[in-house]
Amino acid sequence: MSLSRRSFLFGLGAAGTGLAVGKTASASTGKEFTGYPDSYGVLHDISRCVGCRQCEGACNTVNDLDAPEKPFTDTSVLDTKRRTGQESFTVVNRFEPKGKRPHFAKIQCNHCQEPACASVCFVRAFKKSPEGPVVYNPDICVGCRYCMVACPFDVPAYEYDKAFSPRVRKCTMCAPRIAEGKLPGCVEACPKEALVFGKRDDLLALAKERIKKHPGRYIDHVYGEKEMGGTAWLYISDVPFEEVGMRTDLGSKSAPALTSGALGVVPMVVGLWPVFLTGMYGMTKRREKVAAQDQKVAVTAAVQEAEAKAAQELEVCRAKAKTDQEKALAKADKEREAAIAKALEEAATKEVPPETDETPHGEEA
Amino acid sequence: MNEQIMAPKKGLMTPFNIGAAIIVVAGIIITILRFTLGLGAVTNLSDYYPWGIWIGFDLMVGVALAAGGYVTSSACYLFGMKRYHAAVRPAILTGFLGYFFVVVSLIYDLGRPWRLPYPFLLGWGTTSMLFEVAFCVALYLTVLFLEFSPVALEWLGLKKARNLVHKLTILLTILGVVLSTLHQSSLGALFIPAPSKLHPLWYSEYIAVFFFVSSIVAGLSMVIFEGAISHKALHHRMGKEYLENHDDLTLGFAKAASMVLAGYFTIKWVGVAAGNHWDLLATGYGLWFLVEMFGFIALPSVLYAVGVREKKFGVIKIAAVISVLGIIVNRLNVSIICFNWYLPSADRYVPSWMEVVISLFMVTLIMLVFRFIANRMPLFDTHPDYRDNH
């Protein structure tokens, strides 16, 4: 294998200008995406870094960033731990692992194979380009800053002090320079060859070869090979990665893979929830209808029963009335007959004398 | 209208009004600062904490506490609890105002708020949980507006339009439940792509389910809580049906809340077991997790149950307040307190006083608009023309 000093199998001009038309990483399909073939990356050998901050200076120049308070030659900056910011796309931090010389580690955007920032952006302002860099389009960014929440490496920064055109700011892997066939600013500036630019696959092989060639020197792990689904930037180190401020608990699942389960539930909810709810509504309606019907039946039955009872009672009353009437009539008849008989009798006894008394008077008159 | 007869005899200078006026004036000043000088001038947001209380409280808590709308309307129209009918209108209004001011808060928080329609016009970023949240909230705000519109249409005397919307009730209710299920859960799912940043006791593959289930608790508790406040402040506006069913509704919702809280308590432990994070319970964050679990989930569940059994409305009200606080605690835990939990305290986020004032400003505006509507429109009462029509 032939190696140039900082660029590993770097085909000039091969990157082309297709950066803007890259596809977004797959998210909800569940298909495994292992990265674009022939995409570029950078290998950072932490054991070689001396903390000179020349990469930071080059990055600042290349990206036209504001000059910091202290110049890049001032290493007192290393006394405090820093992160990337809106005017510093890359920073080097100093670590003092127990019983070892000070170590330095550079941080910048790792340009994930399946970037969290790109998968969570609801306007697709981030794109993983086939060449490797994860590029940001400020022209459609709404400024929700979900990319910053999702980034497992705490890389993107925001221009909070701009009222009208705030942007997310982060390392571009010098995508415009790659398109011109140049090296990324930081790689070009590194005096210790702690940074090597090249095709990611080749860098991975190189990293493994270095680990193999120097048994006992390196930790047997290429950081970025699998972390969060893999990153374009790869790291090897002679001290454990957590001792140089890197997270070793990220797992190998990419952000889109993590989200795919929850996203997959959405169409199921949309499809089945209305069925269930309409069913509930139908059951409620039916219950009300049945209740109403039952009520109606019960009312009718009660009415009928009441009517029948009333009719029966009426009948009884009528019958009773009839017998009473008959009895009364019979009694009345009897009484009347008795009265008549009595009257006749009385009449019979009284009739005779007046007739004898009065007739002669009349006849006389 | 006969304001003198309808409104209680109080001057404008009530303590509430004075407090509200101060907050509104301060809110307007900070609003001007926010939109002329940028987010950095009024907030403590940082690159580590891109989301502060305008997202953690105004959006996360706001959406959860506005769940009363879908909970009450589905209980009444879909699950056959017709006797809760009188509570649907105030719950829908609270929901609508809640969501409306969530969107207003979002306008404060977004870097370039005038691009809010971009996700639907340009981006179509369907791989983002936030896209789903935005899509559902936009649709649900429309649904809530339509669900609430009969109240305004009755007030305005537009019978035809009112009866047309009224016919859509069931459709809108079903749509409301579907959309609420999706975005309530998606708010939790926002954190699924970032397992390394949220404390393992709060991060779970089930976080979307946790958010949905706890939104039911929030909805039920808010209806009870608001009912109690409205009962005092707006009693003169309440119709016979509302007043007659108020106690019944409180008992019914308290019973439901007790059971849902018990279920929520159970599945939260399932989350701990699934991640096998039992060892973390012995840490400081573990203690805080136990406070949330027992103080804000188990305790109100028990209090609700006791309140229902003993018919003690005071206990139920306390349980409602604790439940609502529990939702606030949970949403702030997930989005702020237990987010980036590993950072040194110098890098942690504490809201600026101006962020707090804007959040209070939003809450105050909700209360003022609610009062304005409740004092004018048939909210706690049915319009006399439509009494038998529901």
JSON list of C-alpha atoms in Angstrom, two decimals, chain B residues 132-253:
[
{"chain": "B", "resi": 132, "resn": "GLU", "atom": "CA", "xyz": [-44.86, 13.67, 13.43]},
{"chain": "B", "resi": 133, "resn": "VAL", "atom": "CA", "xyz": [-45.36, 15.89, 16.46]},
{"chain": "B", "resi": 134, "resn": "ALA", "atom": "CA", "xyz": [-45.63, 18.99, 14.26]},
{"chain": "B", "resi": 135, "resn": "PHE", "atom": "CA", "xyz": [-47.99, 17.31, 11.82]},
{"chain": "B", "resi": 136, "resn": "CYS", "atom": "CA", "xyz": [-50.28, 15.93, 14.55]},
{"chain": "B", "resi": 137, "resn": "VAL", "atom": "CA", "xyz": [-50.30, 19.14, 16.60]},
{"chain": "B", "resi": 138, "resn": "ALA", "atom": "CA", "xyz": [-51.20, 21.18, 13.51]},
{"chain": "B", "resi": 139, "resn": "LEU", "atom": "CA", "xyz": [-54.05, 18.80, 12.65]},
{"chain": "B", "resi": 140, "resn": "TYR", "atom": "CA", "xyz": [-55.21, 18.43, 16.24]},
{"chain": "B", "resi": 141, "resn": "LEU", "atom": "CA", "xyz": [-55.32, 22.19, 16.76]},
{"chain": "B", "resi": 142, "resn": "THR", "atom": "CA", "xyz": [-57.70, 22.31, 13.79]},
{"chain": "B", "resi": 143, "resn": "VAL", "atom": "CA", "xyz": [-59.78, 19.47, 15.24]},
{"chain": "B", "resi": 144, "resn": "LEU", "atom": "CA", "xyz": [-59.99, 21.20, 18.63]},
{"chain": "B", "resi": 145, "resn": "PHE", "atom": "CA", "xyz": [-60.98, 24.44, 16.93]},
{"chain": "B", "resi": 146, "resn": "LEU", "atom": "CA", "xyz": [-63.82, 22.65, 15.14]},
{"chain": "B", "resi": 147, "resn": "GLU", "atom": "CA", "xyz": [-64.85, 20.79, 18.30]},
{"chain": "B", "resi": 148, "resn": "PHE", "atom": "CA", "xyz": [-65.01, 24.06, 20.19]},
{"chain": "B", "resi": 149, "resn": "SER", "atom": "CA", "xyz": [-66.66, 26.08, 17.40]},
{"chain": "B", "resi": 150, "resn": "PRO", "atom": "CA", "xyz": [-70.30, 25.16, 18.32]},
{"chain": "B", "resi": 151, "resn": "VAL", "atom": "CA", "xyz": [-69.84, 27.17, 21.52]},
{"chain": "B", "resi": 152, "resn": "ALA", "atom": "CA", "xyz": [-68.82, 30.27, 19.61]},
{"chain": "B", "resi": 153, "resn": "LEU", "atom": "CA", "xyz": [-71.42, 29.68, 16.89]},
{"chain": "B", "resi": 154, "resn": "GLU", "atom": "CA", "xyz": [-74.20, 29.37, 19.48]},
{"chain": "B", "resi": 155, "resn": "TRP", "atom": "CA", "xyz": [-72.99, 32.60, 21.02]},
{"chain": "B", "resi": 156, "resn": "LEU", "atom": "CA", "xyz": [-73.04, 34.29, 17.63]},
{"chain": "B", "resi": 157, "resn": "GLY", "atom": "CA", "xyz": [-76.43, 32.79, 16.80]},
{"chain": "B", "resi": 158, "resn": "LEU", "atom": "CA", "xyz": [-75.29, 30.99, 13.65]},
{"chain": "B", "resi": 159, "resn": "LYS", "atom": "CA", "xyz": [-77.61, 28.01, 13.89]},
{"chain": "B", "resi": 160, "resn": "LYS", "atom": "CA", "xyz": [-76.99, 26.39, 10.52]},
{"chain": "B", "resi": 161, "resn": "ALA", "atom": "CA", "xyz": [-73.22, 26.36, 10.86]},
{"chain": "B", "resi": 162, "resn": "ARG", "atom": "CA", "xyz": [-73.51, 25.17, 14.46]},
{"chain": "B", "resi": 163, "resn": "ASN", "atom": "CA", "xyz": [-75.72, 22.23, 13.52]},
{"chain": "B", "resi": 164, "resn": "LEU", "atom": "CA", "xyz": [-73.42, 21.30, 10.66]},
{"chain": "B", "resi": 165, "resn": "VAL", "atom": "CA", "xyz": [-70.37, 21.14, 12.94]},
{"chain": "B", "resi": 166, "resn": "HIS", "atom": "CA", "xyz": [-72.42, 19.34, 15.58]},
{"chain": "B", "resi": 167, "resn": "LYS", "atom": "CA", "xyz": [-73.03, 16.51, 13.12]},
{"chain": "B", "resi": 168, "resn": "LEU", "atom": "CA", "xyz": [-69.26, 15.96, 12.87]},
{"chain": "B", "resi": 169, "resn": "THR", "atom": "CA", "xyz": [-68.88, 15.41, 16.62]},
{"chain": "B", "resi": 170, "resn": "ILE", "atom": "CA", "xyz": [-68.12, 11.66, 16.51]},
{"chain": "B", "resi": 171, "resn": "LEU", "atom": "CA", "xyz": [-65.76, 11.95, 13.56]},
{"chain": "B", "resi": 172, "resn": "LEU", "atom": "CA", "xyz": [-63.86, 14.79, 15.22]},
{"chain": "B", "resi": 173, "resn": "THR", "atom": "CA", "xyz": [-63.70, 12.92, 18.52]},
{"chain": "B", "resi": 174, "resn": "ILE", "atom": "CA", "xyz": [-62.20, 9.81, 16.88]},
{"chain": "B", "resi": 175, "resn": "LEU", "atom": "CA", "xyz": [-59.74, 11.95, 14.91]},
{"chain": "B", "resi": 176, "resn": "GLY", "atom": "CA", "xyz": [-58.83, 13.76, 18.13]},
{"chain": "B", "resi": 177, "resn": "VAL", "atom": "CA", "xyz": [-58.02, 10.52, 19.95]},
{"chain": "B", "resi": 178, "resn": "VAL", "atom": "CA", "xyz": [-55.92, 9.18, 17.04]},
{"chain": "B", "resi": 179, "resn": "LEU", "atom": "CA", "xyz": [-53.91, 12.42, 16.75]},
{"chain": "B", "resi": 180, "resn": "SER", "atom": "CA", "xyz": [-53.50, 12.73, 20.51]},
{"chain": "B", "resi": 181, "resn": "THR", "atom": "CA", "xyz": [-52.28, 9.16, 20.85]},
{"chain": "B", "resi": 182, "resn": "LEU", "atom": "CA", "xyz": [-49.70, 9.83, 18.18]},
{"chain": "B", "resi": 183, "resn": "HIS", "atom": "CA", "xyz": [-48.27, 13.15, 19.29]},
{"chain": "B", "resi": 184, "resn": "GLN", "atom": "CA", "xyz": [-48.52, 12.57, 23.06]},
{"chain": "B", "resi": 185, "resn": "SER", "atom": "CA", "xyz": [-46.42, 9.44, 22.61]},
{"chain": "B", "resi": 186, "resn": "SER", "atom": "CA", "xyz": [-44.15, 11.04, 20.01]},
{"chain": "B", "resi": 187, "resn": "LEU", "atom": "CA", "xyz": [-43.16, 13.76, 22.47]},
{"chain": "B", "resi": 188, "resn": "GLY", "atom": "CA", "xyz": [-41.58, 11.00, 24.52]},
{"chain": "B", "resi": 189, "resn": "ALA", "atom": "CA", "xyz": [-40.23, 9.31, 21.42]},
{"chain": "B", "resi": 190, "resn": "LEU", "atom": "CA", "xyz": [-38.32, 12.52, 20.59]},
{"chain": "B", "resi": 191, "resn": "PHE", "atom": "CA", "xyz": [-35.67, 11.24, 22.99]},
{"chain": "B", "resi": 192, "resn": "ILE", "atom": "CA", "xyz": [-35.48, 7.71, 21.58]},
{"chain": "B", "resi": 193, "resn": "PRO", "atom": "CA", "xyz": [-32.60, 8.53, 19.17]},
{"chain": "B", "resi": 194, "resn": "ALA", "atom": "CA", "xyz": [-30.54, 9.88, 22.10]},
{"chain": "B", "resi": 195, "resn": "PRO", "atom": "CA", "xyz": [-30.13, 7.07, 24.61]},
{"chain": "B", "resi": 196, "resn": "SER", "atom": "CA", "xyz": [-26.72, 8.35, 25.66]},
{"chain": "B", "resi": 197, "resn": "LYS", "atom": "CA", "xyz": [-28.01, 11.76, 26.73]},
{"chain": "B", "resi": 198, "resn": "LEU", "atom": "CA", "xyz": [-31.02, 10.96, 28.90]},
{"chain": "B", "resi": 199, "resn": "HIS", "atom": "CA", "xyz": [-30.49, 9.25, 32.26]},
{"chain": "B", "resi": 200, "resn": "PRO", "atom": "CA", "xyz": [-31.12, 5.49, 31.89]},
{"chain": "B", "resi": 201, "resn": "LEU", "atom": "CA", "xyz": [-33.86, 5.51, 34.55]},
{"chain": "B", "resi": 202, "resn": "TRP", "atom": "CA", "xyz": [-35.89, 7.88, 32.38]},
{"chain": "B", "resi": 203, "resn": "TYR", "atom": "CA", "xyz": [-34.76, 6.66, 28.98]},
{"chain": "B", "resi": 204, "resn": "SER", "atom": "CA", "xyz": [-36.66, 3.60, 27.90]},
{"chain": "B", "resi": 205, "resn": "GLU", "atom": "CA", "xyz": [-37.68, 1.96, 24.68]},
{"chain": "B", "resi": 206, "resn": "TYR", "atom": "CA", "xyz": [-41.16, 2.31, 26.20]},
{"chain": "B", "resi": 207, "resn": "ILE", "atom": "CA", "xyz": [-40.88, 6.07, 26.72]},
{"chain": "B", "resi": 208, "resn": "ALA", "atom": "CA", "xyz": [-43.51, 6.74, 24.04]},
{"chain": "B", "resi": 209, "resn": "VAL", "atom": "CA", "xyz": [-45.99, 4.52, 25.92]},
{"chain": "B", "resi": 210, "resn": "PHE", "atom": "CA", "xyz": [-45.11, 6.26, 29.20]},
{"chain": "B", "resi": 211, "resn": "PHE", "atom": "CA", "xyz": [-45.87, 9.64, 27.68]},
{"chain": "B", "resi": 212, "resn": "PHE", "atom": "CA", "xyz": [-49.19, 8.49, 26.24]},
{"chain": "B", "resi": 213, "resn": "VAL", "atom": "CA", "xyz": [-50.40, 6.79, 29.42]},
{"chain": "B", "resi": 214, "resn": "SER", "atom": "CA", "xyz": [-49.33, 9.69, 31.62]},
{"chain": "B", "resi": 215, "resn": "SER", "atom": "CA", "xyz": [-51.14, 12.09, 29.27]},
{"chain": "B", "resi": 216, "resn": "ILE", "atom": "CA", "xyz": [-54.38, 10.29, 30.23]},
{"chain": "B", "resi": 217, "resn": "VAL", "atom": "CA", "xyz": [-53.54, 10.91, 33.90]},
{"chain": "B", "resi": 218, "resn": "ALA", "atom": "CA", "xyz": [-52.80, 14.55, 33.05]},
{"chain": "B", "resi": 219, "resn": "GLY", "atom": "CA", "xyz": [-56.09, 14.94, 31.17]},
{"chain": "B", "resi": 220, "resn": "LEU", "atom": "CA", "xyz": [-58.23, 13.40, 33.92]},
{"chain": "B", "resi": 221, "resn": "SER", "atom": "CA", "xyz": [-56.44, 15.31, 36.69]},
{"chain": "B", "resi": 222, "resn": "MET", "atom": "CA", "xyz": [-56.61, 18.63, 34.87]},
{"chain": "B", "resi": 223, "resn": "VAL", "atom": "CA", "xyz": [-60.38, 18.26, 34.33]},
{"chain": "B", "resi": 224, "resn": "ILE", "atom": "CA", "xyz": [-60.83, 17.64, 38.08]},
{"chain": "B", "resi": 225, "resn": "PHE", "atom": "CA", "xyz": [-58.40, 20.42, 39.03]},
{"chain": "B", "resi": 226, "resn": "GLU", "atom": "CA", "xyz": [-59.88, 23.01, 36.66]},
{"chain": "B", "resi": 227, "resn": "GLY", "atom": "CA", "xyz": [-63.39, 21.97, 37.58]},
{"chain": "B", "resi": 228, "resn": "ALA", "atom": "CA", "xyz": [-62.60, 22.76, 41.21]},
{"chain": "B", "resi": 229, "resn": "ILE", "atom": "CA", "xyz": [-61.17, 26.19, 40.33]},
{"chain": "B", "resi": 230, "resn": "SER", "atom": "CA", "xyz": [-63.92, 27.06, 37.86]},
{"chain": "B", "resi": 231, "resn": "HIS", "atom": "CA", "xyz": [-66.52, 25.94, 40.39]},
{"chain": "B", "resi": 232, "resn": "LYS", "atom": "CA", "xyz": [-65.37, 28.73, 42.68]},
{"chain": "B", "resi": 233, "resn": "ALA", "atom": "CA", "xyz": [-64.52, 31.44, 40.17]},
{"chain": "B", "resi": 234, "resn": "LEU", "atom": "CA", "xyz": [-67.18, 30.91, 37.52]},
{"chain": "B", "resi": 235, "resn": "HIS", "atom": "CA", "xyz": [-70.05, 29.39, 39.50]},
{"chain": "B", "resi": 236, "resn": "HIS", "atom": "CA", "xyz": [-72.47, 32.04, 38.26]},
{"chain": "B", "resi": 237, "resn": "ARG", "atom": "CA", "xyz": [-71.94, 30.86, 34.67]},
{"chain": "B", "resi": 238, "resn": "MET", "atom": "CA", "xyz": [-72.70, 27.21, 35.31]},
{"chain": "B", "resi": 239, "resn": "GLY", "atom": "CA", "xyz": [-75.85, 25.55, 34.06]},
{"chain": "B", "resi": 240, "resn": "LYS", "atom": "CA", "xyz": [-78.03, 23.06, 35.88]},
{"chain": "B", "resi": 241, "resn": "GLU", "atom": "CA", "xyz": [-76.69, 20.07, 33.97]},
{"chain": "B", "resi": 242, "resn": "TYR", "atom": "CA", "xyz": [-73.08, 21.00, 34.74]},
{"chain": "B", "resi": 243, "resn": "LEU", "atom": "CA", "xyz": [-73.69, 21.60, 38.43]},
{"chain": "B", "resi": 244, "resn": "GLU", "atom": "CA", "xyz": [-75.82, 18.48, 38.90]},
{"chain": "B", "resi": 245, "resn": "ASN", "atom": "CA", "xyz": [-73.21, 16.22, 37.32]},
{"chain": "B", "resi": 246, "resn": "HIS", "atom": "CA", "xyz": [-70.12, 17.91, 38.71]},
{"chain": "B", "resi": 247, "resn": "ASP", "atom": "CA", "xyz": [-69.68, 15.62, 41.74]},
{"chain": "B", "resi": 248, "resn": "ASP", "atom": "CA", "xyz": [-70.48, 12.55, 39.69]},
{"chain": "B", "resi": 249, "resn": "LEU", "atom": "CA", "xyz": [-67.87, 13.54, 37.10]},
{"chain": "B", "resi": 250, "resn": "THR", "atom": "CA", "xyz": [-65.25, 14.21, 39.76]},
{"chain": "B", "resi": 251, "resn": "LEU", "atom": "CA", "xyz": [-65.80, 10.76, 41.28]},
{"chain": "B", "resi": 252, "resn": "GLY", "atom": "CA", "xyz": [-65.80, 9.03, 37.90]},
{"chain": "B", "resi": 253, "resn": "PHE", "atom": "CA", "xyz": [-62.64, 10.73, 36.68]}
]
